[in-house]
């Protein structure tokens, strides 16, 4: 029960804020337009990556749906869905068909989800391994805008006949490519400026990520260069360049950055030191040298000497050694903490990523055999194999990095929830089913074509594999949704927590000062 | 302030089993490369597959054969009709005398050259005896399309 007099006195003491004297008001704190706080770059890039994952999953569902249309409706849509309309005034034709949706899907998956997640992981790992804050989080966040606007432009260009260039992941014309190229240049600048003083004796993660970043900048730049108007390449040369570009991006950027993340997350999450730094560096050297050879193996054309292509195929097979080195090194690192593998924490995600790494390396090696190439060339096999690397190995590596890093970036009490279980199992099952369905469908298609089967028979057989792939994509979309929801709910409703520094995994002689600072 | 929290390792050297594994894989790759030095790459006919449009190689080839009207002369099943030779079994050599010397000169490419009809050795109307030059008007088949047809014809036995 309130006492009016006391209430009146109280109200006079709290007062009307508008009547307070100026020096009683707290100073207005200006908010920067572009965030520049510690770990803001890592957090923002991860958040954008999560959105791209959802978009990529949706485009993937659309893509697989379009694949099934000709077989499902052979009379109404024998060539599949083929919509086109003209944009008035500029008279550009926007085409919506199997080819353009494929381009959009892979751009969203690789340039959108994987690249944003990889750069987020780099921003997270770099300060913790070098002991130095990023050169500037603000500029890193500016690069976020440049890169993602460019990727949106690239995806849009893939749908416009007058703009689209041939080749997966290379659809954007040179003037659209300029924007993401500028973003990549800024990212490289910030990274190398932060890392160069500490390059001597740098941990293997930084080496993988650094080489991946600089390679991506180089390849992306070259890819934009060959689209300049005064560079005239014939159709075959352009397709060869596109095939090599795709392989280089996958090996050096997608796989490289993801392996770098695994080398960071597994020791941190288990609390164990890495099994062998020498083994890690040997794997790095193998990967770096064989990657170029692997790209040469994609140059399958009469204009390229057969021996050269064969050496390239051999390099692809030898990359199995790199995969085995990474898997063995990290499994031996986990040794003694196997209980973590069974849960849905960072280690669980990392182990799934390693499984996909091994599987995709083996599939690539088998796919490099001449006989297999002749059978499954230009079928769904190559897309299934690509999905094992991108949707499997790399995606789970970034899930592991997110599971480990996001609680520390956002300073939230992060616990495994049913959404985490759905994320892991749905995406794992989805990618496995999709990849295997497409690869099996490729084998079936190749076999039927070799037997000169009737086109209707081929279509009737393939639709069942596409149905399997569609189910897989549905599971992946479910898992992606679970990831985004989990991220959102933890950010908005999890209690705040500050994480202690990781126990040093170095021998006591090199122990560092443990003043309270950003957690690792 | 950011404090470095380095990740150590239990050992810095290379385990013997890893050296053995890498050596084995490199050996396998080297043997494969050494046994695949002679040959010719098939043509690259387009970007990575983006769909399972009905057809693939054989289907596409049949569609081209149908639209070009090959069956009008060579028979519905391409086994020949009247003076027009059969196309079955041409992987082992031409069925017509006038193509024997071409096949000897270009063992891997004679079918393509003959169908295209633009090479000086195959463009003579007298030699072609009414067979159209499919790389020219009105057919304008591309190299890729002709290669697709050639690959299909080679499978006919």
Short mmCIF file of C-alpha atoms in Angstrom, two decimals, chain A residues 1-506:
data_model
loop_
_atom_site.label_atom_id
_atom_site.label_comp_id
_atom_site.label_asym_id
_atom_site.label_seq_id
_atom_site.Cartn_x
_atom_site.Cartn_y
_atom_site.Cartn_z
CA UNK A 1 0.00 0.00 0.00
CA UNK A 2 1.54 3.29 -1.05
CA UNK A 3 1.66 6.40 1.10
CA UNK A 4 0.80 9.39 -1.07
CA UNK A 5 3.27 11.72 0.62
CA UNK A 6 6.12 9.23 0.27
CA UNK A 7 5.12 8.52 -3.28
CA UNK A 8 5.11 12.22 -4.05
CA UNK A 9 8.56 12.65 -2.52
CA UNK A 10 9.76 9.62 -4.45
CA UNK A 11 8.39 10.99 -7.65
CA UNK A 12 10.16 14.29 -7.05
CA UNK A 13 13.43 12.49 -6.40
CA UNK A 14 13.27 10.29 -9.57
CA UNK A 15 11.96 13.24 -11.52
CA UNK A 16 11.03 13.70 -15.09
CA UNK A 17 14.08 12.91 -17.21
CA UNK A 18 13.26 15.76 -19.51
CA UNK A 19 13.60 18.25 -16.65
CA UNK A 20 17.01 17.00 -15.50
CA UNK A 21 19.83 19.46 -15.79
CA UNK A 22 22.21 18.73 -18.71
CA UNK A 23 25.07 17.40 -16.61
CA UNK A 24 22.73 14.92 -14.95
CA UNK A 25 22.09 13.13 -18.20
CA UNK A 26 24.46 10.37 -19.12
CA UNK A 27 26.64 11.23 -22.14
CA UNK A 28 25.24 10.07 -25.42
CA UNK A 29 27.32 7.25 -26.77
CA UNK A 30 27.57 7.31 -30.52
CA UNK A 31 27.14 3.96 -32.22
CA UNK A 32 29.43 3.31 -35.12
CA UNK A 33 27.70 2.54 -38.40
CA UNK A 34 30.08 -0.35 -38.98
CA UNK A 35 30.78 -2.42 -35.84
CA UNK A 36 34.40 -2.59 -34.82
CA UNK A 37 34.33 -4.35 -31.45
CA UNK A 38 36.40 -7.38 -30.57
CA UNK A 39 35.18 -10.45 -32.45
CA UNK A 40 32.47 -8.40 -34.16
CA UNK A 41 33.83 -9.43 -37.55
CA UNK A 42 33.72 -13.13 -36.64
CA UNK A 43 30.20 -12.85 -35.27
CA UNK A 44 28.79 -10.89 -38.20
CA UNK A 45 30.36 -13.08 -40.87
CA UNK A 46 29.00 -16.19 -39.10
CA UNK A 47 25.53 -14.67 -38.90
CA UNK A 48 25.52 -13.84 -42.61
CA UNK A 49 26.86 -17.32 -43.38
CA UNK A 50 23.93 -18.88 -41.52
CA UNK A 51 21.48 -16.94 -43.67
CA UNK A 52 23.28 -18.06 -46.82
CA UNK A 53 23.11 -21.69 -45.64
CA UNK A 54 19.35 -21.43 -45.45
CA UNK A 55 19.19 -19.81 -48.87
CA UNK A 56 21.50 -22.43 -50.39
CA UNK A 57 19.40 -25.24 -48.93
CA UNK A 58 16.27 -23.72 -50.46
CA UNK A 59 17.94 -23.29 -53.85
CA UNK A 60 19.16 -26.87 -53.61
CA UNK A 61 15.60 -28.09 -53.13
CA UNK A 62 14.53 -26.01 -56.11
CA UNK A 63 17.38 -27.40 -58.19
CA UNK A 64 16.59 -31.03 -57.49
CA UNK A 65 12.92 -30.34 -58.14
CA UNK A 66 13.69 -28.95 -61.57
CA UNK A 67 15.85 -31.98 -62.36
CA UNK A 68 12.88 -34.26 -61.83
CA UNK A 69 10.38 -32.33 -63.95
CA UNK A 70 11.23 -33.78 -67.40
CA UNK A 71 10.86 -37.33 -66.11
CA UNK A 72 7.83 -36.61 -63.96
CA UNK A 73 5.97 -34.69 -66.69
CA UNK A 74 7.48 -35.94 -69.98
CA UNK A 75 4.68 -34.62 -72.15
CA UNK A 76 4.05 -31.28 -70.50
CA UNK A 77 7.71 -30.43 -69.84
CA UNK A 78 10.01 -32.65 -71.93
CA UNK A 79 12.88 -30.16 -71.60
CA UNK A 80 12.07 -29.25 -68.01
CA UNK A 81 10.97 -25.85 -66.76
CA UNK A 82 12.08 -23.06 -69.02
CA UNK A 83 10.75 -19.65 -68.11
CA UNK A 84 12.10 -16.45 -69.56
CA UNK A 85 10.95 -12.87 -69.45
CA UNK A 86 12.37 -9.58 -70.64
CA UNK A 87 13.19 -6.70 -68.35
CA UNK A 88 11.70 -3.58 -69.96
CA UNK A 89 13.91 -0.69 -71.09
CA UNK A 90 17.21 -2.56 -70.71
CA UNK A 91 15.83 -5.58 -72.61
CA UNK A 92 17.73 -8.15 -70.63
CA UNK A 93 16.32 -11.66 -70.61
CA UNK A 94 15.91 -13.31 -67.25
CA UNK A 95 15.91 -17.09 -67.65
CA UNK A 96 14.72 -19.53 -65.06
CA UNK A 97 15.72 -23.07 -65.96
CA UNK A 98 17.77 -26.02 -64.77
CA UNK A 99 21.08 -24.41 -65.73
CA UNK A 100 20.48 -21.03 -64.10
CA UNK A 101 19.13 -22.58 -60.89
CA UNK A 102 22.20 -24.83 -60.71
CA UNK A 103 24.43 -21.77 -60.97
CA UNK A 104 22.51 -19.96 -58.26
CA UNK A 105 22.57 -22.96 -55.96
CA UNK A 106 26.33 -23.53 -56.16
CA UNK A 107 27.08 -19.81 -55.86
CA UNK A 108 24.95 -19.61 -52.70
CA UNK A 109 26.57 -22.76 -51.30
CA UNK A 110 30.23 -21.99 -52.03
CA UNK A 111 30.44 -18.18 -52.23
CA UNK A 112 27.63 -17.58 -49.77
CA UNK A 113 27.64 -20.14 -46.97
CA UNK A 114 31.12 -21.70 -47.14
CA UNK A 115 33.11 -18.55 -47.87
CA UNK A 116 31.35 -16.42 -45.26
CA UNK A 117 31.72 -19.17 -42.66
CA UNK A 118 35.38 -19.70 -43.57
CA UNK A 119 36.24 -16.03 -43.28
CA UNK A 120 34.33 -15.86 -39.98
CA UNK A 121 36.40 -18.78 -38.74
CA UNK A 122 39.58 -17.03 -39.88
CA UNK A 123 38.62 -13.87 -37.96
CA UNK A 124 37.97 -16.01 -34.88
CA UNK A 125 41.14 -18.09 -35.01
CA UNK A 126 43.68 -15.46 -36.03
CA UNK A 127 43.73 -13.27 -32.88
CA UNK A 128 43.77 -16.33 -30.64
CA UNK A 129 46.77 -17.90 -32.31
CA UNK A 130 48.77 -14.73 -32.87
CA UNK A 131 47.92 -12.95 -29.65
CA UNK A 132 47.17 -9.82 -31.60
CA UNK A 133 43.80 -8.33 -32.37
CA UNK A 134 42.84 -8.16 -36.00
CA UNK A 135 44.28 -5.12 -37.75
CA UNK A 136 40.75 -3.74 -37.73
CA UNK A 137 37.36 -5.35 -37.21
CA UNK A 138 35.67 -2.35 -38.84
CA UNK A 139 37.37 -2.86 -42.18
CA UNK A 140 36.78 -6.60 -41.92
CA UNK A 141 33.07 -5.85 -41.55
CA UNK A 142 33.17 -3.49 -44.54
CA UNK A 143 34.61 -6.34 -46.56
CA UNK A 144 31.57 -8.38 -45.48
CA UNK A 145 29.33 -5.94 -47.30
CA UNK A 146 31.52 -5.86 -50.40
CA UNK A 147 31.78 -9.62 -50.67
CA UNK A 148 28.12 -10.39 -50.08
CA UNK A 149 26.80 -7.67 -52.36
CA UNK A 150 29.11 -9.06 -55.02
CA UNK A 151 27.87 -12.60 -54.48
CA UNK A 152 24.25 -11.44 -54.73
CA UNK A 153 25.19 -9.71 -57.96
CA UNK A 154 26.85 -12.89 -59.24
CA UNK A 155 23.78 -14.98 -58.51
CA UNK A 156 21.55 -12.41 -60.20
CA UNK A 157 23.89 -12.36 -63.23
CA UNK A 158 23.59 -16.13 -63.56
CA UNK A 159 19.90 -15.67 -64.35
CA UNK A 160 20.40 -12.99 -67.00
CA UNK A 161 21.24 -14.33 -70.47
CA UNK A 162 23.12 -11.23 -71.53
CA UNK A 163 25.40 -11.35 -68.48
CA UNK A 164 25.96 -15.01 -67.61
CA UNK A 165 29.39 -16.41 -68.41
CA UNK A 166 30.02 -20.14 -68.91
CA UNK A 167 31.34 -22.17 -66.02
CA UNK A 168 30.16 -23.07 -62.53
CA UNK A 169 31.04 -20.38 -59.94
CA UNK A 170 32.18 -18.09 -62.78
CA UNK A 171 28.86 -16.80 -64.02
CA UNK A 172 29.36 -13.13 -63.17
CA UNK A 173 30.84 -10.78 -65.80
CA UNK A 174 34.07 -8.99 -64.92
CA UNK A 175 32.39 -5.76 -63.77
CA UNK A 176 30.28 -7.59 -61.18
CA UNK A 177 33.27 -9.66 -60.13
CA UNK A 178 35.05 -6.44 -59.20
CA UNK A 179 33.02 -6.04 -56.01
CA UNK A 180 33.71 -9.43 -54.40
CA UNK A 181 37.29 -9.15 -55.64
CA UNK A 182 37.67 -5.91 -53.73
CA UNK A 183 36.14 -7.58 -50.68
CA UNK A 184 38.62 -10.47 -50.96
CA UNK A 185 41.51 -8.04 -51.30
CA UNK A 186 40.45 -6.26 -48.12
CA UNK A 187 40.07 -9.59 -46.30
CA UNK A 188 43.56 -10.62 -47.39
CA UNK A 189 44.95 -7.25 -46.34
CA UNK A 190 43.47 -7.49 -42.86
CA UNK A 191 44.51 -11.13 -42.45
CA UNK A 192 48.09 -10.80 -43.63
CA UNK A 193 48.65 -7.53 -41.81
CA UNK A 194 47.59 -9.32 -38.62
CA UNK A 195 49.49 -12.55 -39.27
CA UNK A 196 52.74 -11.54 -41.00
CA UNK A 197 54.58 -10.46 -37.83
CA UNK A 198 53.80 -13.89 -36.38
CA UNK A 199 54.33 -16.04 -39.46
CA UNK A 200 57.50 -17.67 -38.22
CA UNK A 201 56.49 -20.80 -36.40
CA UNK A 202 52.82 -20.14 -37.11
CA UNK A 203 50.39 -22.90 -36.26
CA UNK A 204 49.27 -25.07 -39.18
CA UNK A 205 45.71 -23.65 -39.14
CA UNK A 206 46.99 -20.19 -40.01
CA UNK A 207 49.05 -21.65 -42.85
CA UNK A 208 46.12 -23.53 -44.36
CA UNK A 209 43.80 -20.55 -44.01
CA UNK A 210 46.37 -18.08 -45.29
CA UNK A 211 47.26 -20.15 -48.33
CA UNK A 212 43.57 -20.72 -48.97
CA UNK A 213 42.80 -16.99 -48.78
CA UNK A 214 45.62 -15.88 -51.04
CA UNK A 215 44.82 -18.68 -53.50
CA UNK A 216 41.18 -17.67 -53.60
CA UNK A 217 42.13 -14.07 -54.33
CA UNK A 218 44.45 -15.21 -57.10
CA UNK A 219 42.02 -17.63 -58.73
CA UNK A 220 39.05 -15.29 -58.42
CA UNK A 221 41.12 -12.51 -59.95
CA UNK A 222 42.24 -14.71 -62.84
CA UNK A 223 38.67 -15.84 -63.35
CA UNK A 224 37.55 -12.24 -63.61
CA UNK A 225 40.50 -11.43 -65.89
CA UNK A 226 39.56 -13.95 -68.56
CA UNK A 227 36.14 -12.33 -68.81
CA UNK A 228 37.56 -8.96 -69.81
CA UNK A 229 36.29 -7.89 -73.23
CA UNK A 230 39.72 -7.80 -74.87
CA UNK A 231 40.61 -11.33 -73.72
CA UNK A 232 39.18 -13.61 -76.37
CA UNK A 233 39.11 -17.27 -75.54
CA UNK A 234 37.33 -19.82 -77.67
CA UNK A 235 34.55 -21.92 -76.22
CA UNK A 236 36.76 -24.90 -75.44
CA UNK A 237 39.42 -22.82 -73.69
CA UNK A 238 36.74 -21.13 -71.63
CA UNK A 239 35.23 -24.43 -70.50
CA UNK A 240 38.67 -25.81 -69.68
CA UNK A 241 39.42 -22.71 -67.61
CA UNK A 242 36.08 -23.10 -65.82
CA UNK A 243 36.75 -26.76 -65.00
CA UNK A 244 40.20 -25.96 -63.64
CA UNK A 245 38.86 -22.95 -61.71
CA UNK A 246 36.23 -25.05 -59.97
CA UNK A 247 38.79 -27.67 -58.93
CA UNK A 248 41.27 -25.05 -57.69
CA UNK A 249 38.62 -23.28 -55.59
CA UNK A 250 37.43 -26.55 -54.08
CA UNK A 251 40.90 -27.89 -53.24
CA UNK A 252 42.67 -24.72 -52.13
CA UNK A 253 39.89 -22.67 -50.60
CA UNK A 254 37.01 -24.92 -49.57
CA UNK A 255 39.10 -27.88 -48.36
CA UNK A 256 42.11 -25.83 -47.23
CA UNK A 257 40.23 -23.41 -45.00
CA UNK A 258 38.06 -26.21 -43.58
CA UNK A 259 41.08 -28.36 -42.70
CA UNK A 260 42.60 -25.31 -41.04
CA UNK A 261 39.46 -24.97 -38.93
CA UNK A 262 39.55 -28.64 -37.93
CA UNK A 263 43.19 -28.34 -36.87
CA UNK A 264 42.13 -25.52 -34.55
CA UNK A 265 38.84 -26.84 -33.20
CA UNK A 266 39.83 -30.42 -32.37
CA UNK A 267 42.76 -29.64 -30.04
CA UNK A 268 40.83 -26.81 -28.41
CA UNK A 269 37.63 -28.73 -27.89
CA UNK A 270 39.39 -31.83 -26.54
CA UNK A 271 41.98 -29.95 -24.53
CA UNK A 272 44.69 -32.19 -26.01
CA UNK A 273 47.76 -31.03 -27.91
CA UNK A 274 47.91 -31.84 -31.60
CA UNK A 275 49.32 -35.32 -32.20
CA UNK A 276 52.09 -34.25 -34.58
CA UNK A 277 52.91 -30.82 -35.99
CA UNK A 278 55.39 -32.42 -38.40
CA UNK A 279 52.65 -34.63 -39.81
CA UNK A 280 50.38 -31.60 -40.18
CA UNK A 281 53.05 -29.69 -42.09
CA UNK A 282 53.77 -32.70 -44.30
CA UNK A 283 50.07 -32.88 -45.14
CA UNK A 284 50.04 -29.16 -45.87
CA UNK A 285 52.95 -29.53 -48.29
CA UNK A 286 51.29 -32.48 -50.05
CA UNK A 287 48.02 -30.59 -50.37
CA UNK A 288 49.64 -27.46 -51.74
CA UNK A 289 51.74 -29.26 -54.34
CA UNK A 290 49.13 -31.79 -55.49
CA UNK A 291 46.32 -29.24 -55.73
CA UNK A 292 47.70 -27.74 -58.92
CA UNK A 293 48.14 -31.20 -60.42
CA UNK A 294 44.58 -32.06 -59.49
CA UNK A 295 43.33 -29.01 -61.40
CA UNK A 296 45.39 -30.01 -64.44
CA UNK A 297 43.62 -33.36 -64.31
CA UNK A 298 40.34 -31.62 -65.17
CA UNK A 299 41.71 -30.40 -68.52
CA UNK A 300 40.20 -33.25 -70.49
CA UNK A 301 40.29 -32.21 -74.12
CA UNK A 302 42.13 -33.33 -77.28
CA UNK A 303 44.06 -30.03 -77.23
CA UNK A 304 45.67 -31.03 -73.92
CA UNK A 305 48.33 -33.76 -74.08
CA UNK A 306 47.01 -37.04 -72.71
CA UNK A 307 50.07 -37.53 -70.51
CA UNK A 308 49.55 -34.15 -68.86
CA UNK A 309 45.94 -34.96 -68.00
CA UNK A 310 46.99 -38.37 -66.70
CA UNK A 311 49.56 -36.79 -64.39
CA UNK A 312 46.82 -34.51 -63.16
CA UNK A 313 44.52 -37.47 -62.50
CA UNK A 314 47.34 -39.14 -60.60
CA UNK A 315 47.68 -36.00 -58.45
CA UNK A 316 43.97 -36.22 -57.63
CA UNK A 317 44.46 -39.80 -56.48
CA UNK A 318 47.47 -38.85 -54.40
CA UNK A 319 45.39 -36.29 -52.53
CA UNK A 320 44.00 -39.30 -50.68
CA UNK A 321 47.28 -39.26 -48.75
CA UNK A 322 46.57 -35.70 -47.57
CA UNK A 323 43.09 -36.72 -46.41
CA UNK A 324 44.46 -39.72 -44.50
CA UNK A 325 47.14 -37.60 -42.84
CA UNK A 326 44.59 -35.07 -41.62
CA UNK A 327 42.20 -37.78 -40.40
CA UNK A 328 44.91 -39.76 -38.62
CA UNK A 329 46.49 -36.70 -37.03
CA UNK A 330 43.21 -35.43 -35.66
CA UNK A 331 41.91 -38.80 -34.55
CA UNK A 332 45.13 -39.38 -32.64
CA UNK A 333 44.68 -35.92 -31.15
CA UNK A 334 41.22 -36.88 -29.89
CA UNK A 335 42.71 -39.99 -28.30
CA UNK A 336 41.65 -40.19 -24.66
CA UNK A 337 38.58 -37.98 -25.15
CA UNK A 338 36.47 -40.33 -27.27
CA UNK A 339 33.36 -39.61 -25.22
CA UNK A 340 33.21 -36.19 -26.90
CA UNK A 341 32.74 -37.87 -30.27
CA UNK A 342 29.38 -39.28 -29.25
CA UNK A 343 27.90 -35.93 -28.34
CA UNK A 344 26.76 -33.07 -30.55
CA UNK A 345 29.54 -30.72 -29.58
CA UNK A 346 32.33 -29.36 -31.71
CA UNK A 347 34.19 -32.68 -31.67
CA UNK A 348 31.14 -34.56 -32.93
CA UNK A 349 30.80 -32.19 -35.87
CA UNK A 350 34.55 -32.38 -36.53
CA UNK A 351 34.51 -36.17 -36.67
CA UNK A 352 31.67 -36.14 -39.22
CA UNK A 353 33.66 -33.63 -41.27
CA UNK A 354 36.69 -35.93 -41.21
CA UNK A 355 34.53 -38.84 -42.35
CA UNK A 356 33.31 -36.80 -45.31
CA UNK A 357 36.90 -35.73 -46.04
CA UNK A 358 37.98 -39.35 -46.33
CA UNK A 359 34.95 -40.35 -48.39
CA UNK A 360 35.23 -37.42 -50.79
CA UNK A 361 38.96 -37.98 -51.31
CA UNK A 362 38.27 -41.62 -52.19
CA UNK A 363 35.41 -40.73 -54.53
CA UNK A 364 37.56 -38.12 -56.25
CA UNK A 365 40.35 -40.65 -56.64
CA UNK A 366 37.99 -43.22 -58.16
CA UNK A 367 36.41 -40.55 -60.34
CA UNK A 368 39.84 -39.62 -61.71
CA UNK A 369 40.33 -43.08 -63.26
CA UNK A 370 40.00 -42.89 -67.05
CA UNK A 371 37.53 -45.72 -67.24
CA UNK A 372 35.29 -44.18 -64.61
CA UNK A 373 35.55 -40.75 -66.26
CA UNK A 374 34.43 -42.24 -69.55
CA UNK A 375 31.45 -43.87 -67.83
CA UNK A 376 30.26 -41.08 -65.56
CA UNK A 377 31.47 -38.01 -67.45
CA UNK A 378 28.75 -35.36 -67.72
CA UNK A 379 26.42 -37.16 -65.32
CA UNK A 380 25.30 -36.43 -61.79
CA UNK A 381 28.35 -38.25 -60.39
CA UNK A 382 30.52 -35.12 -60.38
CA UNK A 383 27.81 -33.08 -58.65
CA UNK A 384 27.34 -35.77 -56.01
CA UNK A 385 31.08 -35.85 -55.41
CA UNK A 386 31.12 -32.04 -55.20
CA UNK A 387 28.33 -32.11 -52.63
CA UNK A 388 30.30 -34.54 -50.46
CA UNK A 389 33.11 -31.99 -50.25
CA UNK A 390 31.07 -28.81 -49.95
CA UNK A 391 27.93 -29.95 -48.17
CA UNK A 392 29.69 -32.65 -46.17
CA UNK A 393 33.31 -32.03 -45.30
CA UNK A 394 33.42 -28.24 -45.37
CA UNK A 395 29.94 -27.65 -43.93
CA UNK A 396 30.60 -29.85 -40.92
CA UNK A 397 34.01 -28.27 -40.36
CA UNK A 398 32.29 -24.86 -40.12
CA UNK A 399 29.56 -26.31 -37.94
CA UNK A 400 32.32 -27.49 -35.61
CA UNK A 401 33.97 -24.07 -35.69
CA UNK A 402 30.63 -22.38 -35.01
CA UNK A 403 29.81 -24.74 -32.16
CA UNK A 404 33.16 -23.99 -30.56
CA UNK A 405 33.55 -20.32 -31.46
CA UNK A 406 30.09 -18.77 -31.32
CA UNK A 407 29.65 -19.13 -27.54
CA UNK A 408 32.95 -17.31 -27.08
CA UNK A 409 32.23 -14.69 -29.70
CA UNK A 410 28.76 -13.92 -28.44
CA UNK A 411 29.61 -14.63 -24.79
CA UNK A 412 26.60 -16.87 -24.28
CA UNK A 413 26.07 -19.98 -22.20
CA UNK A 414 25.83 -22.35 -25.15
CA UNK A 415 24.46 -25.81 -24.56
CA UNK A 416 23.52 -28.60 -26.90
CA UNK A 417 19.78 -28.60 -27.53
CA UNK A 418 17.48 -30.85 -29.59
CA UNK A 419 18.06 -28.35 -32.39
CA UNK A 420 21.77 -29.22 -32.34
CA UNK A 421 20.89 -32.91 -32.65
CA UNK A 422 18.60 -32.16 -35.60
CA UNK A 423 21.32 -30.02 -37.18
CA UNK A 424 23.90 -32.78 -37.00
CA UNK A 425 21.80 -35.79 -37.94
CA UNK A 426 19.61 -34.15 -40.56
CA UNK A 427 22.48 -32.56 -42.46
CA UNK A 428 24.64 -35.69 -42.13
CA UNK A 429 21.89 -37.97 -43.41
CA UNK A 430 20.80 -35.45 -46.02
CA UNK A 431 24.24 -34.92 -47.55
CA UNK A 432 24.99 -38.64 -47.51
CA UNK A 433 21.71 -39.58 -49.18
CA UNK A 434 21.92 -36.76 -51.73
CA UNK A 435 25.55 -37.37 -52.63
CA UNK A 436 25.19 -41.14 -52.92
CA UNK A 437 21.93 -40.84 -54.89
CA UNK A 438 23.47 -38.48 -57.42
CA UNK A 439 26.60 -40.58 -57.76
CA UNK A 440 24.66 -43.81 -58.11
CA UNK A 441 22.40 -42.08 -60.61
CA UNK A 442 25.47 -40.99 -62.54
CA UNK A 443 26.73 -44.55 -62.67
CA UNK A 444 23.34 -45.77 -63.83
CA UNK A 445 23.07 -43.05 -66.46
CA UNK A 446 26.56 -43.74 -67.75
CA UNK A 447 25.88 -47.48 -67.97
CA UNK A 448 22.59 -46.98 -69.78
CA UNK A 449 24.10 -44.52 -72.23
CA UNK A 450 26.96 -46.91 -72.95
CA UNK A 451 24.35 -49.55 -73.72
CA UNK A 452 22.58 -47.06 -76.05
CA UNK A 453 19.40 -47.25 -73.98
CA UNK A 454 16.29 -45.41 -74.96
CA UNK A 455 16.13 -41.87 -73.53
CA UNK A 456 12.78 -42.61 -71.91
CA UNK A 457 14.26 -45.64 -70.16
CA UNK A 458 17.16 -43.54 -68.88
CA UNK A 459 14.81 -40.87 -67.57
CA UNK A 460 12.53 -43.44 -65.93
CA UNK A 461 15.53 -44.97 -64.13
CA UNK A 462 17.11 -41.70 -63.06
CA UNK A 463 14.00 -40.24 -61.50
CA UNK A 464 14.27 -42.67 -58.58
CA UNK A 465 17.78 -41.50 -57.84
CA UNK A 466 16.59 -37.91 -58.06
CA UNK A 467 13.80 -38.70 -55.60
CA UNK A 468 16.45 -39.95 -53.20
CA UNK A 469 18.46 -36.79 -53.74
CA UNK A 470 15.34 -34.68 -53.14
CA UNK A 471 14.73 -36.42 -49.82
CA UNK A 472 18.34 -35.74 -48.92
CA UNK A 473 18.00 -32.08 -49.78
CA UNK A 474 14.90 -31.86 -47.64
CA UNK A 475 16.85 -33.20 -44.68
CA UNK A 476 19.66 -30.74 -45.34
CA UNK A 477 17.18 -27.86 -45.41
CA UNK A 478 15.74 -29.07 -42.09
CA UNK A 479 19.21 -29.21 -40.57
CA UNK A 480 20.05 -25.76 -41.90
CA UNK A 481 16.89 -24.36 -40.34
CA UNK A 482 17.77 -25.99 -37.04
CA UNK A 483 21.22 -24.38 -37.14
CA UNK A 484 19.86 -20.91 -37.81
CA UNK A 485 17.18 -21.25 -35.12
CA UNK A 486 19.72 -22.54 -32.62
CA UNK A 487 22.00 -19.59 -33.40
CA UNK A 488 19.15 -17.12 -33.05
CA UNK A 489 17.77 -18.58 -29.83
CA UNK A 490 21.14 -18.77 -28.16
CA UNK A 491 21.94 -15.20 -29.12
CA UNK A 492 18.63 -13.82 -27.94
CA UNK A 493 17.80 -15.89 -24.89
CA UNK A 494 20.86 -17.73 -23.57
CA UNK A 495 22.37 -16.28 -20.39
CA UNK A 496 25.59 -14.38 -20.68
CA UNK A 497 28.80 -16.25 -19.96
CA UNK A 498 32.48 -15.47 -20.13
CA UNK A 499 34.73 -18.32 -21.11
CA UNK A 500 38.02 -19.02 -19.40
CA UNK A 501 41.18 -19.14 -21.48
CA UNK A 502 41.86 -22.58 -22.87
CA UNK A 503 44.41 -24.51 -20.83
CA UNK A 504 47.72 -24.21 -22.55
CA UNK A 505 48.52 -27.30 -24.56
CA UNK A 506 52.16 -26.31 -24.91
#
